[in-house]
Tab-separated table of C-alpha atoms and ligand atoms in Angstrom:
chain	number	residue	atom	x	y	z
B	260	MET	CA	33.526	-19.524	-7.740
B	261	LYS	CA	34.892	-16.035	-8.382
B	262	ILE	CA	32.043	-13.698	-9.183
B	263	CYS	CA	31.705	-10.025	-10.050
B	264	VAL	CA	28.284	-8.399	-9.685
B	265	ILE	CA	27.989	-5.112	-11.566
B	266	GLY	CA	25.380	-2.748	-10.113
B	267	THR	CA	24.433	-2.601	-6.432
B	268	GLY	CA	20.726	-1.787	-6.696
B	269	TYR	CA	18.097	-4.136	-5.247
B	270	VAL	CA	18.916	-6.923	-7.668
B	271	GLY	CA	22.709	-6.668	-7.622
B	272	LEU	CA	23.111	-6.229	-3.913
B	273	VAL	CA	20.706	-8.982	-2.914
B	274	SER	CA	22.002	-11.416	-5.560
B	275	GLY	CA	25.623	-10.661	-4.627
B	276	VAL	CA	25.000	-11.253	-0.944
B	277	CYS	CA	23.136	-14.483	-1.671
B	278	LEU	CA	25.957	-15.794	-3.887
B	279	ALA	CA	28.500	-14.937	-1.187
B	280	GLU	CA	26.413	-16.642	1.491
B	281	ILE	CA	26.334	-19.909	-0.489
B	282	GLY	CA	30.106	-19.978	-0.585
B	283	ASN	CA	31.345	-17.911	-3.497
B	284	ARG	CA	33.851	-15.049	-3.503
B	285	VAL	CA	31.876	-12.062	-4.721
B	286	ILE	CA	33.012	-8.578	-5.723
B	287	CYS	CA	30.048	-6.194	-5.897
B	288	VAL	CA	30.905	-3.149	-7.989
B	289	ASP	CA	29.161	0.124	-8.628
B	290	LYS	CA	30.382	3.273	-10.357
B	291	ASP	CA	28.702	5.309	-7.619
B	292	LYS	CA	31.687	5.791	-5.290
B	293	ASP	CA	29.557	7.183	-2.440
B	294	LYS	CA	27.394	4.085	-2.494
B	295	ILE	CA	30.441	1.831	-2.350
B	296	LYS	CA	31.855	3.892	0.521
B	297	LEU	CA	28.555	3.517	2.364
B	298	LEU	CA	28.416	-0.239	1.760
B	299	LYS	CA	32.031	-0.637	2.885
B	300	SER	CA	31.120	1.114	6.130
B	301	GLY	CA	28.437	-1.545	6.756
B	302	LYS	CA	25.495	0.661	5.837
B	303	VAL	CA	22.917	-0.332	3.244
B	304	PRO	CA	21.278	2.260	0.976
B	305	ILE	CA	18.024	0.292	0.671
B	306	PHE	CA	15.545	-1.017	3.217
B	307	GLU	CA	15.408	-4.775	2.850
B	308	GLU	CA	14.859	-7.219	5.675
B	309	GLY	CA	17.887	-9.316	6.605
B	310	LEU	CA	20.266	-7.624	4.187
B	311	VAL	CA	22.396	-5.657	6.667
B	312	GLU	CA	23.106	-8.758	8.751
B	313	LEU	CA	24.063	-10.858	5.727
B	314	ILE	CA	26.331	-8.152	4.343
B	315	LYS	CA	28.076	-7.886	7.698
B	316	LYS	CA	28.522	-11.654	7.971
B	317	ASN	CA	29.872	-12.076	4.452
B	318	THR	CA	32.165	-9.047	4.416
B	319	GLU	CA	33.646	-10.236	7.704
B	320	SER	CA	34.226	-13.717	6.291
B	321	GLY	CA	35.870	-12.160	3.229
B	322	ASN	CA	33.355	-13.741	0.815
B	323	LEU	CA	31.958	-10.339	-0.116
B	324	VAL	CA	33.832	-7.165	-1.060
B	325	PHE	CA	32.713	-3.860	-2.549
B	326	HIS	CA	34.621	-1.956	-5.201
B	327	SER	CA	34.010	1.050	-7.407
B	328	ASP	CA	36.252	-0.181	-10.230
B	329	ALA	CA	34.259	-2.569	-12.417
B	330	GLY	CA	37.390	-3.287	-14.484
B	331	TYR	CA	39.044	-4.717	-11.368
B	332	GLY	CA	36.001	-6.858	-10.587
B	333	ILE	CA	35.840	-8.186	-14.150
B	334	LYS	CA	39.531	-9.095	-14.248
B	335	GLU	CA	39.372	-10.875	-10.885
B	336	SER	CA	36.307	-12.993	-11.717
B	337	ASP	CA	35.207	-15.913	-13.874
B	338	ILE	CA	31.500	-15.090	-13.791
B	339	ILE	CA	30.094	-11.599	-14.266
B	340	PHE	CA	26.529	-10.716	-13.363
B	341	ILE	CA	25.086	-7.628	-15.030
B	342	CYS	CA	22.592	-6.050	-12.628
B	343	VAL	CA	22.340	-2.441	-13.796
B	344	GLY	CA	19.139	-0.455	-14.247
B	345	THR	CA	17.069	-0.303	-17.419
B	346	PRO	CA	14.768	2.667	-16.716
B	347	PRO	CA	12.052	3.525	-19.239
B	348	LEU	CA	12.504	6.261	-21.824
B	349	PRO	CA	9.421	8.464	-22.400
B	350	SER	CA	8.326	6.105	-25.211
B	351	GLY	CA	8.287	3.138	-22.828
B	352	LYS	CA	11.365	1.697	-24.495
B	353	PRO	CA	13.954	0.659	-21.877
B	354	ASP	CA	17.076	2.789	-21.691
B	355	LEU	CA	19.945	0.373	-22.305
B	356	SER	CA	22.782	2.874	-21.911
B	357	ALA	CA	23.936	1.403	-18.573
B	358	ILE	CA	23.954	-2.101	-20.106
B	359	ASP	CA	25.924	-0.821	-23.097
B	360	ASP	CA	28.476	0.865	-20.803
B	361	VAL	CA	28.974	-2.344	-18.858
B	362	ALA	CA	29.355	-4.386	-22.055
B	363	LYS	CA	31.963	-1.918	-23.285
B	364	LEU	CA	33.851	-2.163	-20.011
B	365	ILE	CA	33.760	-5.961	-20.107
B	366	GLY	CA	35.213	-5.839	-23.616
B	367	GLN	CA	37.994	-3.506	-22.457
B	368	SER	CA	38.790	-5.441	-19.255
B	369	ILE	CA	38.347	-9.064	-20.273
B	370	ASN	CA	41.514	-11.036	-19.487
B	371	GLY	CA	40.403	-14.629	-19.982
B	372	TYR	CA	37.299	-16.759	-20.581
B	373	LYS	CA	34.288	-15.298	-18.764
B	374	ILE	CA	30.663	-16.231	-18.359
B	375	ILE	CA	28.446	-13.155	-18.453
B	376	LEU	CA	25.027	-13.488	-16.911
B	377	ASN	CA	22.396	-10.888	-17.414
B	378	LYS	CA	20.082	-10.320	-14.463
B	379	SER	CA	18.883	-6.879	-15.500
B	380	THR	CA	15.415	-6.934	-17.037
B	381	VAL	CA	16.231	-6.392	-20.674
B	382	PRO	CA	14.347	-6.403	-23.956
B	383	ILE	CA	14.356	-9.334	-26.292
B	384	GLY	CA	17.679	-9.703	-28.059
B	385	THR	CA	19.815	-7.870	-25.520
B	386	ALA	CA	22.108	-10.867	-24.993
B	387	LYS	CA	23.083	-10.574	-28.658
B	388	ARG	CA	23.566	-6.825	-28.317
B	389	ILE	CA	25.897	-7.274	-25.313
B	390	LYS	CA	27.902	-9.866	-27.210
B	391	LYS	CA	28.412	-7.516	-30.129
B	392	ILE	CA	29.534	-4.619	-27.921
B	393	ILE	CA	31.989	-6.796	-25.988
B	394	LYS	CA	33.486	-8.049	-29.244
B	395	GLU	CA	33.794	-4.541	-30.641
B	396	ASN	CA	35.617	-3.374	-27.548
B	397	GLN	CA	38.158	-6.156	-27.288
B	398	ASN	CA	41.643	-5.267	-28.454
B	399	GLY	CA	41.467	-7.515	-31.471
B	400	GLY	CA	44.005	-9.992	-32.798
B	401	ASN	CA	45.396	-12.545	-30.361
B	402	LYS	CA	44.140	-10.675	-27.371
B	403	ASN	CA	40.517	-11.540	-28.086
B	404	TYR	CA	39.217	-13.746	-25.318
B	405	ASP	CA	36.353	-16.142	-25.504
B	406	PHE	CA	33.207	-15.550	-23.475
B	407	ASP	CA	29.623	-16.755	-23.173
B	408	ILE	CA	26.511	-14.787	-22.381
B	409	ALA	CA	23.381	-16.106	-20.740
B	410	SER	CA	20.152	-14.656	-19.493
B	411	ASN	CA	19.361	-15.358	-15.836
B	412	PRO	CA	16.375	-13.207	-14.847
B	413	GLU	CA	15.562	-12.437	-11.247
B	414	PHE	CA	12.150	-12.693	-9.639
B	415	LEU	CA	12.825	-10.809	-6.411
B	416	LYS	CA	10.023	-8.851	-4.794
B	417	GLU	CA	11.084	-5.703	-3.018
B	418	GLY	CA	10.586	-6.084	0.711
B	419	GLU	CA	11.022	-9.853	0.380
B	420	ALA	CA	14.055	-9.811	-1.863
B	421	VAL	CA	16.391	-11.692	0.487
B	422	LYS	CA	13.842	-14.446	1.024
B	423	ASP	CA	13.143	-14.670	-2.714
B	424	ALA	CA	16.877	-14.882	-3.520
B	425	PHE	CA	17.448	-17.856	-1.216
B	426	PHE	CA	14.132	-19.593	-1.741
B	427	PRO	CA	13.119	-18.899	-5.353
B	428	GLU	CA	10.184	-20.603	-7.035
B	429	ARG	CA	12.292	-21.229	-10.141
B	430	ILE	CA	15.680	-20.582	-11.658
B	431	VAL	CA	15.656	-19.670	-15.329
B	432	ILE	CA	18.762	-20.121	-17.439
B	433	GLY	CA	18.674	-18.725	-20.948
B	434	SER	CA	21.602	-20.194	-22.815
B	435	GLU	CA	22.396	-22.671	-25.558
B	436	SER	CA	25.914	-23.312	-24.288
B	437	LYS	CA	26.295	-26.659	-22.495
B	438	LYS	CA	29.291	-25.296	-20.629
B	439	VAL	CA	27.362	-22.301	-19.274
B	440	ILE	CA	24.397	-24.444	-18.270
B	441	GLU	CA	26.689	-26.814	-16.360
B	442	VAL	CA	28.521	-23.982	-14.586
B	443	MET	CA	25.258	-22.296	-13.644
B	444	LYS	CA	23.737	-25.476	-12.302
B	445	GLU	CA	26.883	-25.940	-10.212
B	446	LEU	CA	26.776	-22.316	-9.056
B	447	TYR	CA	23.142	-22.580	-8.000
B	448	LYS	CA	23.466	-26.131	-6.616
B	449	PRO	CA	23.054	-25.081	-2.958
B	450	ILE	CA	19.948	-23.065	-3.883
B	451	ILE	CA	18.530	-25.814	-6.120
B	452	ASN	CA	19.019	-28.390	-3.343
B	453	GLN	CA	18.222	-25.841	-0.606
B	454	ASP	CA	21.412	-26.959	1.082
B	455	PHE	CA	23.063	-23.997	2.792
B	456	ASP	CA	23.349	-22.704	6.347
B	457	TYR	CA	20.841	-19.903	5.954
B	458	ALA	CA	18.140	-22.410	4.921
B	459	LEU	CA	18.372	-24.358	8.163
B	460	ASN	CA	15.414	-23.587	10.400
B	461	ASN	CA	13.996	-21.221	7.792
B	462	THR	CA	10.310	-21.728	7.171
B	463	HIS	CA	10.633	-20.679	3.551
B	464	ARG	CA	12.877	-23.634	2.743
B	465	ARG	CA	11.715	-25.598	-0.298
B	466	ASN	CA	12.212	-29.220	-1.290
B	467	ARG	CA	13.999	-28.508	-4.519
B	468	VAL	CA	13.958	-25.507	-6.797
B	469	PRO	CA	12.983	-26.203	-10.418
B	470	VAL	CA	15.486	-25.129	-13.059
B	471	LEU	CA	14.306	-24.152	-16.504
B	472	VAL	CA	16.865	-24.123	-19.297
B	473	THR	CA	15.826	-22.316	-22.441
B	474	ASP	CA	17.161	-20.003	-25.134
B	475	SER	CA	18.093	-16.467	-24.081
B	476	THR	CA	15.166	-14.828	-25.906
B	477	SER	CA	12.606	-17.039	-24.173
B	478	SER	CA	14.318	-16.421	-20.853
B	479	GLU	CA	14.136	-12.653	-21.361
B	480	LEU	CA	10.470	-12.987	-22.258
B	481	ILE	CA	9.678	-15.171	-19.209
B	482	LYS	CA	10.710	-12.265	-17.014
B	483	TYR	CA	8.595	-9.668	-18.841
B	484	ALA	CA	5.603	-11.937	-19.287
B	485	SER	CA	5.612	-12.915	-15.598
B	486	ASN	CA	5.539	-9.311	-14.406
B	487	ALA	CA	3.010	-8.366	-17.069
B	488	PHE	CA	0.763	-11.264	-16.081
B	489	LEU	CA	0.824	-10.280	-12.407
B	490	ALA	CA	0.050	-6.670	-13.307
B	491	THR	CA	-2.777	-7.928	-15.528
B	492	LYS	CA	-4.192	-9.959	-12.660
B	493	ILE	CA	-4.284	-6.871	-10.442
B	494	SER	CA	-5.754	-4.586	-13.107
B	495	PHE	CA	-8.357	-7.238	-13.873
B	496	VAL	CA	-9.337	-7.438	-10.219
B	497	ASN	CA	-9.467	-3.643	-9.996
B	498	GLU	CA	-11.782	-3.556	-12.984
B	499	ILE	CA	-14.009	-6.147	-11.307
B	500	ALA	CA	-13.894	-4.018	-8.121
B	501	ASN	CA	-15.209	-1.075	-10.108
B	502	ILE	CA	-18.016	-3.250	-11.465
B	503	CYS	CA	-18.742	-4.404	-7.896
B	504	GLU	CA	-19.224	-0.797	-6.834
B	505	ARG	CA	-21.746	-0.249	-9.642
B	506	VAL	CA	-23.774	-3.386	-9.071
B	507	GLY	CA	-23.531	-3.519	-5.293
B	508	ALA	CA	-21.303	-6.602	-4.995
B	509	ASN	CA	-18.395	-7.097	-2.601
B	510	ILE	CA	-14.929	-7.451	-4.181
B	511	LEU	CA	-13.534	-9.169	-1.086
B	512	ASP	CA	-16.030	-12.010	-1.491
B	513	VAL	CA	-15.722	-12.027	-5.254
B	514	THR	CA	-11.912	-12.393	-5.237
B	515	TYR	CA	-12.084	-14.939	-2.431
B	516	GLY	CA	-14.570	-16.953	-4.434
B	517	MET	CA	-12.487	-16.694	-7.577
B	518	GLY	CA	-9.258	-17.554	-5.771
B	519	LEU	CA	-10.643	-20.833	-4.440
B	520	ASP	CA	-10.347	-22.092	-8.000
B	521	SER	CA	-6.765	-23.351	-8.049
B	522	ARG	CA	-6.476	-22.410	-11.728
B	523	ILE	CA	-6.947	-18.788	-10.703
B	524	GLY	CA	-5.267	-18.758	-7.283
B	525	SER	CA	-5.673	-16.295	-4.445
B	526	ARG	CA	-2.436	-14.318	-4.740
B	527	PHE	CA	-2.120	-10.937	-6.454
B	528	MET	CA	-5.876	-10.608	-6.231
B	529	LYS	CA	-6.040	-7.635	-3.892
B	530	ALA	CA	-8.053	-4.788	-5.321
B	531	GLY	CA	-6.858	-1.317	-4.470
B	532	ILE	CA	-5.368	1.915	-5.688
B	533	GLY	CA	-3.287	0.042	-8.278
B	534	TRP	CA	0.236	-1.177	-8.855
B	535	GLY	CA	3.433	0.842	-8.908
B	536	GLY	CA	7.118	0.383	-8.219
B	537	SER	CA	10.234	0.121	-10.286
B	538	CYS	CA	9.215	-3.053	-12.086
B	539	PHE	CA	5.586	-3.467	-13.160
B	540	PRO	CA	5.113	-0.017	-14.754
B	541	LYS	CA	8.446	-0.189	-16.576
B	542	ASP	CA	8.133	-3.804	-17.668
B	543	VAL	CA	4.531	-3.696	-18.867
B	544	ARG	CA	5.327	-0.606	-20.946
B	545	ALA	CA	8.509	-2.193	-22.283
B	546	LEU	CA	6.734	-5.381	-23.319
B	547	SER	CA	4.000	-3.380	-24.977
B	548	TYR	CA	6.659	-1.339	-26.803
B	549	THR	CA	8.436	-4.502	-27.987
B	550	ALA	CA	5.149	-6.031	-29.125
B	551	GLU	CA	4.367	-2.894	-31.146
B	552	GLU	CA	7.897	-2.862	-32.569
B	553	TYR	CA	7.540	-6.432	-33.784
B	554	GLY	CA	4.132	-5.767	-35.310
B	555	SER	CA	2.051	-7.532	-32.680
B	556	PRO	CA	0.087	-4.858	-30.797
B	557	ALA	CA	-0.374	-5.688	-27.121
B	558	ASN	CA	-4.009	-4.736	-26.671
B	559	ILE	CA	-4.357	-6.441	-23.296
B	560	LEU	CA	-1.197	-4.863	-21.902
B	561	ASN	CA	-2.271	-1.413	-23.041
B	562	ALA	CA	-5.611	-1.861	-21.299
B	563	VAL	CA	-3.825	-3.093	-18.166
B	564	ILE	CA	-1.828	0.156	-18.047
B	565	GLN	CA	-4.940	2.243	-18.705
B	566	VAL	CA	-6.953	0.553	-15.945
B	567	ASN	CA	-4.062	1.106	-13.537
B	568	ASN	CA	-3.745	4.815	-14.351
B	569	HIS	CA	-7.477	5.220	-13.936
B	570	GLN	CA	-7.448	3.435	-10.576
B	571	ARG	CA	-5.360	6.151	-8.928
B	572	PHE	CA	-7.814	8.785	-10.037
B	573	LYS	CA	-10.711	6.763	-8.657
B	574	VAL	CA	-9.451	7.783	-5.226
B	575	ILE	CA	-9.560	11.450	-6.234
B	576	GLN	CA	-13.063	10.959	-7.598
B	577	LYS	CA	-14.122	9.368	-4.303
B	578	ALA	CA	-12.613	12.332	-2.416
B	579	VAL	CA	-14.587	14.752	-4.569
B	580	ASN	CA	-17.758	12.738	-3.928
B	581	MET	CA	-17.115	12.967	-0.184
B	582	LEU	CA	-15.850	16.527	0.171
B	583	GLY	CA	-17.219	18.380	-2.824
B	584	ILE	CA	-14.727	21.173	-3.479
B	585	ILE	CA	-11.231	20.034	-2.456
B	586	ASP	CA	-9.776	23.548	-2.230
B	587	ASP	CA	-8.664	24.386	1.354
B	588	LYS	CA	-9.599	20.948	2.686
B	589	ILE	CA	-7.069	19.148	4.895
B	590	ILE	CA	-6.212	15.645	3.732
B	591	GLY	CA	-4.064	13.139	5.625
B	592	VAL	CA	-2.372	10.541	3.433
B	593	LEU	CA	-1.058	7.331	5.005
B	594	GLY	CA	1.746	5.581	3.145
B	595	LEU	CA	4.180	6.766	0.506
B	596	SER	CA	6.128	3.696	-0.584
B	597	PHE	CA	4.630	1.845	-3.544
B	598	LYS	CA	3.953	-1.113	-1.243
B	599	PRO	CA	4.735	-2.023	2.385
B	600	ASN	CA	8.160	-3.100	3.668
B	601	THR	CA	10.147	-1.024	1.233
B	602	ASP	CA	11.231	2.616	1.104
B	603	ASP	CA	10.875	2.642	-2.676
B	604	THR	CA	8.553	5.334	-3.994
B	605	ARG	CA	9.188	4.923	-7.706
B	606	GLU	CA	5.904	5.180	-9.633
B	607	ALA	CA	4.079	4.983	-6.302
B	608	PRO	CA	0.318	5.689	-6.408
B	609	SER	CA	0.865	8.000	-3.410
B	610	VAL	CA	2.743	10.488	-5.573
B	611	THR	CA	-0.059	10.771	-8.140
B	612	VAL	CA	-2.685	11.144	-5.426
B	613	VAL	CA	-0.781	13.697	-3.325
B	614	ASN	CA	0.108	15.808	-6.362
B	615	LYS	CA	-3.496	15.831	-7.543
B	616	PHE	CA	-4.853	16.815	-4.109
B	617	LEU	CA	-2.326	19.670	-3.960
B	618	GLU	CA	-3.238	20.765	-7.467
B	619	LEU	CA	-6.887	20.913	-6.369
B	620	GLY	CA	-5.900	23.227	-3.509
B	621	ALA	CA	-5.890	20.854	-0.530
B	622	GLU	CA	-3.507	21.023	2.403
B	623	VAL	CA	-1.896	17.594	2.348
B	624	ARG	CA	-0.121	15.885	5.228
B	625	VAL	CA	1.716	12.671	4.575
B	626	TYR	CA	2.994	9.952	6.865
B	627	ASP	CA	5.015	6.875	5.998
B	628	PRO	CA	6.683	4.560	8.548
B	629	VAL	CA	9.915	4.391	6.546
B	630	VAL	CA	10.028	7.007	3.790
B	631	ARG	CA	11.417	10.178	5.295
B	632	GLU	CA	12.327	12.126	2.189
B	633	TYR	CA	10.134	13.563	-0.526
B	634	PRO	CA	9.757	11.156	-3.431
B	635	GLU	CA	11.450	12.682	-6.457
B	636	ASP	CA	8.228	13.439	-8.350
B	637	MET	CA	6.164	14.564	-5.385
B	638	ASP	CA	5.188	18.180	-5.030
B	639	ARG	CA	7.068	19.740	-2.091
B	640	GLY	CA	3.835	21.438	-1.021
B	641	ALA	CA	2.861	18.346	0.972
B	642	VAL	CA	3.886	18.305	4.621
B	643	MET	CA	5.682	15.201	5.867
B	644	VAL	CA	4.660	14.352	9.423
B	645	SER	CA	6.001	11.884	11.991
B	646	SER	CA	2.871	9.897	12.893
B	647	PRO	CA	-0.421	8.808	11.333
B	648	TYR	CA	-2.241	10.817	13.984
B	649	LYS	CA	-0.421	14.007	13.034
B	650	ALA	CA	-1.455	13.368	9.450
B	651	VAL	CA	-5.157	13.312	10.323
B	652	GLU	CA	-5.249	16.129	12.920
B	653	LYS	CA	-8.058	18.524	11.922
B	654	ALA	CA	-8.283	16.665	8.610
B	655	ASP	CA	-11.407	16.495	6.476
B	656	LEU	CA	-10.307	13.227	4.940
B	657	MET	CA	-7.915	10.376	5.634
B	658	VAL	CA	-6.642	8.376	2.656
B	659	LEU	CA	-4.881	5.057	3.142
B	660	VAL	CA	-2.521	4.439	0.220
B	661	THR	CA	0.002	1.825	1.437
B	662	GLU	CA	-0.994	-1.077	3.686
B	663	TRP	CA	1.905	-0.959	6.163
B	664	ASP	CA	1.393	-3.291	9.200
B	665	GLU	CA	1.306	-0.264	11.480
B	666	PHE	CA	-1.924	0.923	9.853
B	667	TYR	CA	-3.842	-2.263	10.654
B	668	ASN	CA	-3.776	-1.332	14.342
B	669	LEU	CA	-4.675	2.336	14.241
B	670	ASP	CA	-6.532	3.768	17.227
B	671	PHE	CA	-9.745	4.901	15.540
B	672	GLU	CA	-11.155	6.429	18.737
B	673	LYS	CA	-8.156	8.733	18.733
B	674	ILE	CA	-8.525	9.386	15.012
B	675	LYS	CA	-12.201	10.222	15.554
B	676	SER	CA	-11.290	12.774	18.187
B	677	LEU	CA	-8.623	14.343	15.940
B	678	MET	CA	-10.353	14.656	12.572
B	679	ALA	CA	-12.486	17.646	11.611
B	680	SER	CA	-14.754	15.486	9.400
B	681	LEU	CA	-14.863	11.707	9.655
B	682	ASN	CA	-14.124	10.750	6.045
B	683	ILE	CA	-11.936	7.782	5.186
B	684	ILE	CA	-10.894	6.379	1.828
B	685	ASP	CA	-9.259	2.999	2.232
B	686	GLY	CA	-7.190	2.545	-0.922
B	687	ARG	CA	-6.129	-0.989	0.060
B	688	ASN	CA	-9.276	-2.415	1.664
B	689	ILE	CA	-7.618	-3.087	5.014
B	690	PHE	CA	-9.985	-1.531	7.552
B	691	ASP	CA	-13.134	-2.993	9.100
B	692	LYS	CA	-15.909	-1.220	7.206
B	693	GLU	CA	-18.704	-2.193	9.580
B	694	LYS	CA	-16.784	-1.123	12.680
B	695	LEU	CA	-15.806	2.234	11.205
B	696	GLN	CA	-19.310	2.932	9.951
B	697	LYS	CA	-20.720	2.119	13.393
B	698	MET	CA	-18.236	4.573	14.877
B	699	GLY	CA	-19.681	7.240	12.614
B	700	PHE	CA	-17.036	7.347	9.900
B	701	ASN	CA	-18.029	7.980	6.334
B	702	TYR	CA	-15.949	5.107	4.974
B	703	THR	CA	-15.325	4.037	1.415
B	704	ALA	CA	-12.975	1.389	0.063
B	705	ILE	CA	-12.295	-0.110	-3.371
B	706	GLY	CA	-15.021	-2.381	-4.652
B	707	TYR	CA	-17.299	-2.885	-1.663
D	900	UGA	C1	7.661	-7.465	-8.902
D	900	UGA	C2	7.449	-8.992	-9.037
D	900	UGA	O1	6.466	-9.424	-8.100
D	900	UGA	C3	8.773	-9.753	-8.803
D	900	UGA	O2	8.578	-11.142	-9.040
D	900	UGA	C4	9.820	-9.210	-9.787
D	900	UGA	O3	11.070	-9.867	-9.628
D	900	UGA	C5	9.995	-7.732	-9.552
D	900	UGA	O4	8.724	-7.066	-9.770
D	900	UGA	C6	11.040	-7.216	-10.522
D	900	UGA	O5	10.793	-7.229	-11.721
D	900	UGA	O6	12.177	-6.927	-10.103
D	900	UGA	P1	7.815	-5.743	-6.861
D	900	UGA	O7	7.781	-4.679	-7.892
D	900	UGA	O8	8.843	-5.686	-5.809
D	900	UGA	O9	8.012	-7.201	-7.548
D	900	UGA	O10	6.411	-5.727	-6.126
D	900	UGA	P2	5.106	-6.644	-6.031
D	900	UGA	O11	5.039	-7.264	-4.712
D	900	UGA	O12	5.010	-7.528	-7.190
D	900	UGA	O13	3.971	-5.519	-6.107
D	900	UGA	C7	3.838	-4.690	-7.263
D	900	UGA	C8	2.668	-3.762	-7.113
D	900	UGA	O14	1.439	-4.457	-7.168
D	900	UGA	C9	2.639	-2.988	-5.790
D	900	UGA	O15	2.318	-1.647	-6.056
D	900	UGA	C10	1.531	-3.652	-4.997
D	900	UGA	O16	0.914	-2.797	-4.080
D	900	UGA	C11	0.592	-4.057	-6.105
D	900	UGA	N1	-0.286	-5.204	-5.755
D	900	UGA	C12	0.233	-6.417	-5.514
D	900	UGA	C13	-1.661	-5.013	-5.717
D	900	UGA	O17	-2.181	-3.901	-5.941
D	900	UGA	N2	-2.465	-6.080	-5.422
D	900	UGA	C14	-1.969	-7.317	-5.176
D	900	UGA	O18	-2.760	-8.252	-4.927
D	900	UGA	C15	-0.584	-7.495	-5.216
């Protein structure tokens, strides 16, 4: 099939590559000309396992091309995926200006029947909004072309996005049009049947991927509710971790015990410094905003956000308990990205923690295996260093924020010899408490 993917962020790029790999001709477009130039040169602006290789393979085969003119992509394709960003406005309401611009452009460029699929995470009713804008921007009269819109949310996790695109746990199609549903089932047939080259010998291969067909509003809500539920699970566990600290229980045992109940499950049960990223914070706020707007206050979601905000400051509180006055203390922070295996620092707990330490007068050194530039919102007063050991040299405190693999194998003898005071806050519960305490570290984690 001939496909145009508008927006080359995580979602657009990964989805586009996946669609090309299963045999479609895909034009990935982005208005950012520098990004397109970069992609054309074989470089990838995001860190995502397997992506560079797949882009190379599919651009060489001609299945995948990059273009900065969305109008061209729209005219050349039968199916258009909208994958542009919907960042939050200060109120929590998603900013739909990029979606509106794309809809306008589709209206202006449409040259025949098109199926428009929305993969961006959008508020309830956006499919109808896109439809209206496209109609308004068509030339009118005989030149008006027919089109259908459907919602097709993505469930990609950063760091595992390629795997999730090829081996999803479900495909959701939000449309009432029989024609669209048929075309989409045909488009996703190789994924549904797990019948494509990339799946061979891949351990993630599934038997068959379930397809859920529903109306576009329910489809849009499935996406929000899924992210909100996962965020709720984590905030719930963090709240239990805080109770564990008060009553002297161990959160690792508590979550393990809870997770053995298959109705609860063991995933997304890791207590820690809290959730961040470009999805959970934005989507939980957006769903809460929508709920409020429609007169159904989202009390649980609001508490989930509150618990998460509080969780970051728990680490500061622990630092104060350990060090007393923070002013002039040296603090080494390990990890900047909001989670491992990504270079994304949007709404990362690290930024809140580093900024607060700096505000309290500490000298802060930060190390991340992948992030090399200052996150946008992080105070430039922090010093970025090139190894975890440099971060803790002469430090009064080491704080683990992101559980990168590299940190599981730290040389604690070396760390002991480098630090001025042996204080560790493990914001992700990854270190061996007993071992570190025996070595003489003053160690604290989250919930045990
Ligand atoms: C999330 C969802 O998991 C995807 O299904 C969804 O498609 C995506 O948002 C999106 O909307 O595009 P992502 O933001 O990449 O994916 O990251 P997650 O792996 O879900 O982690 C989110 C946050 O929760 C991270 O800060 C992570 O450290 C934290 N987390 C996760 C915990 O604190 N504890 C856990 O047990 C699991």
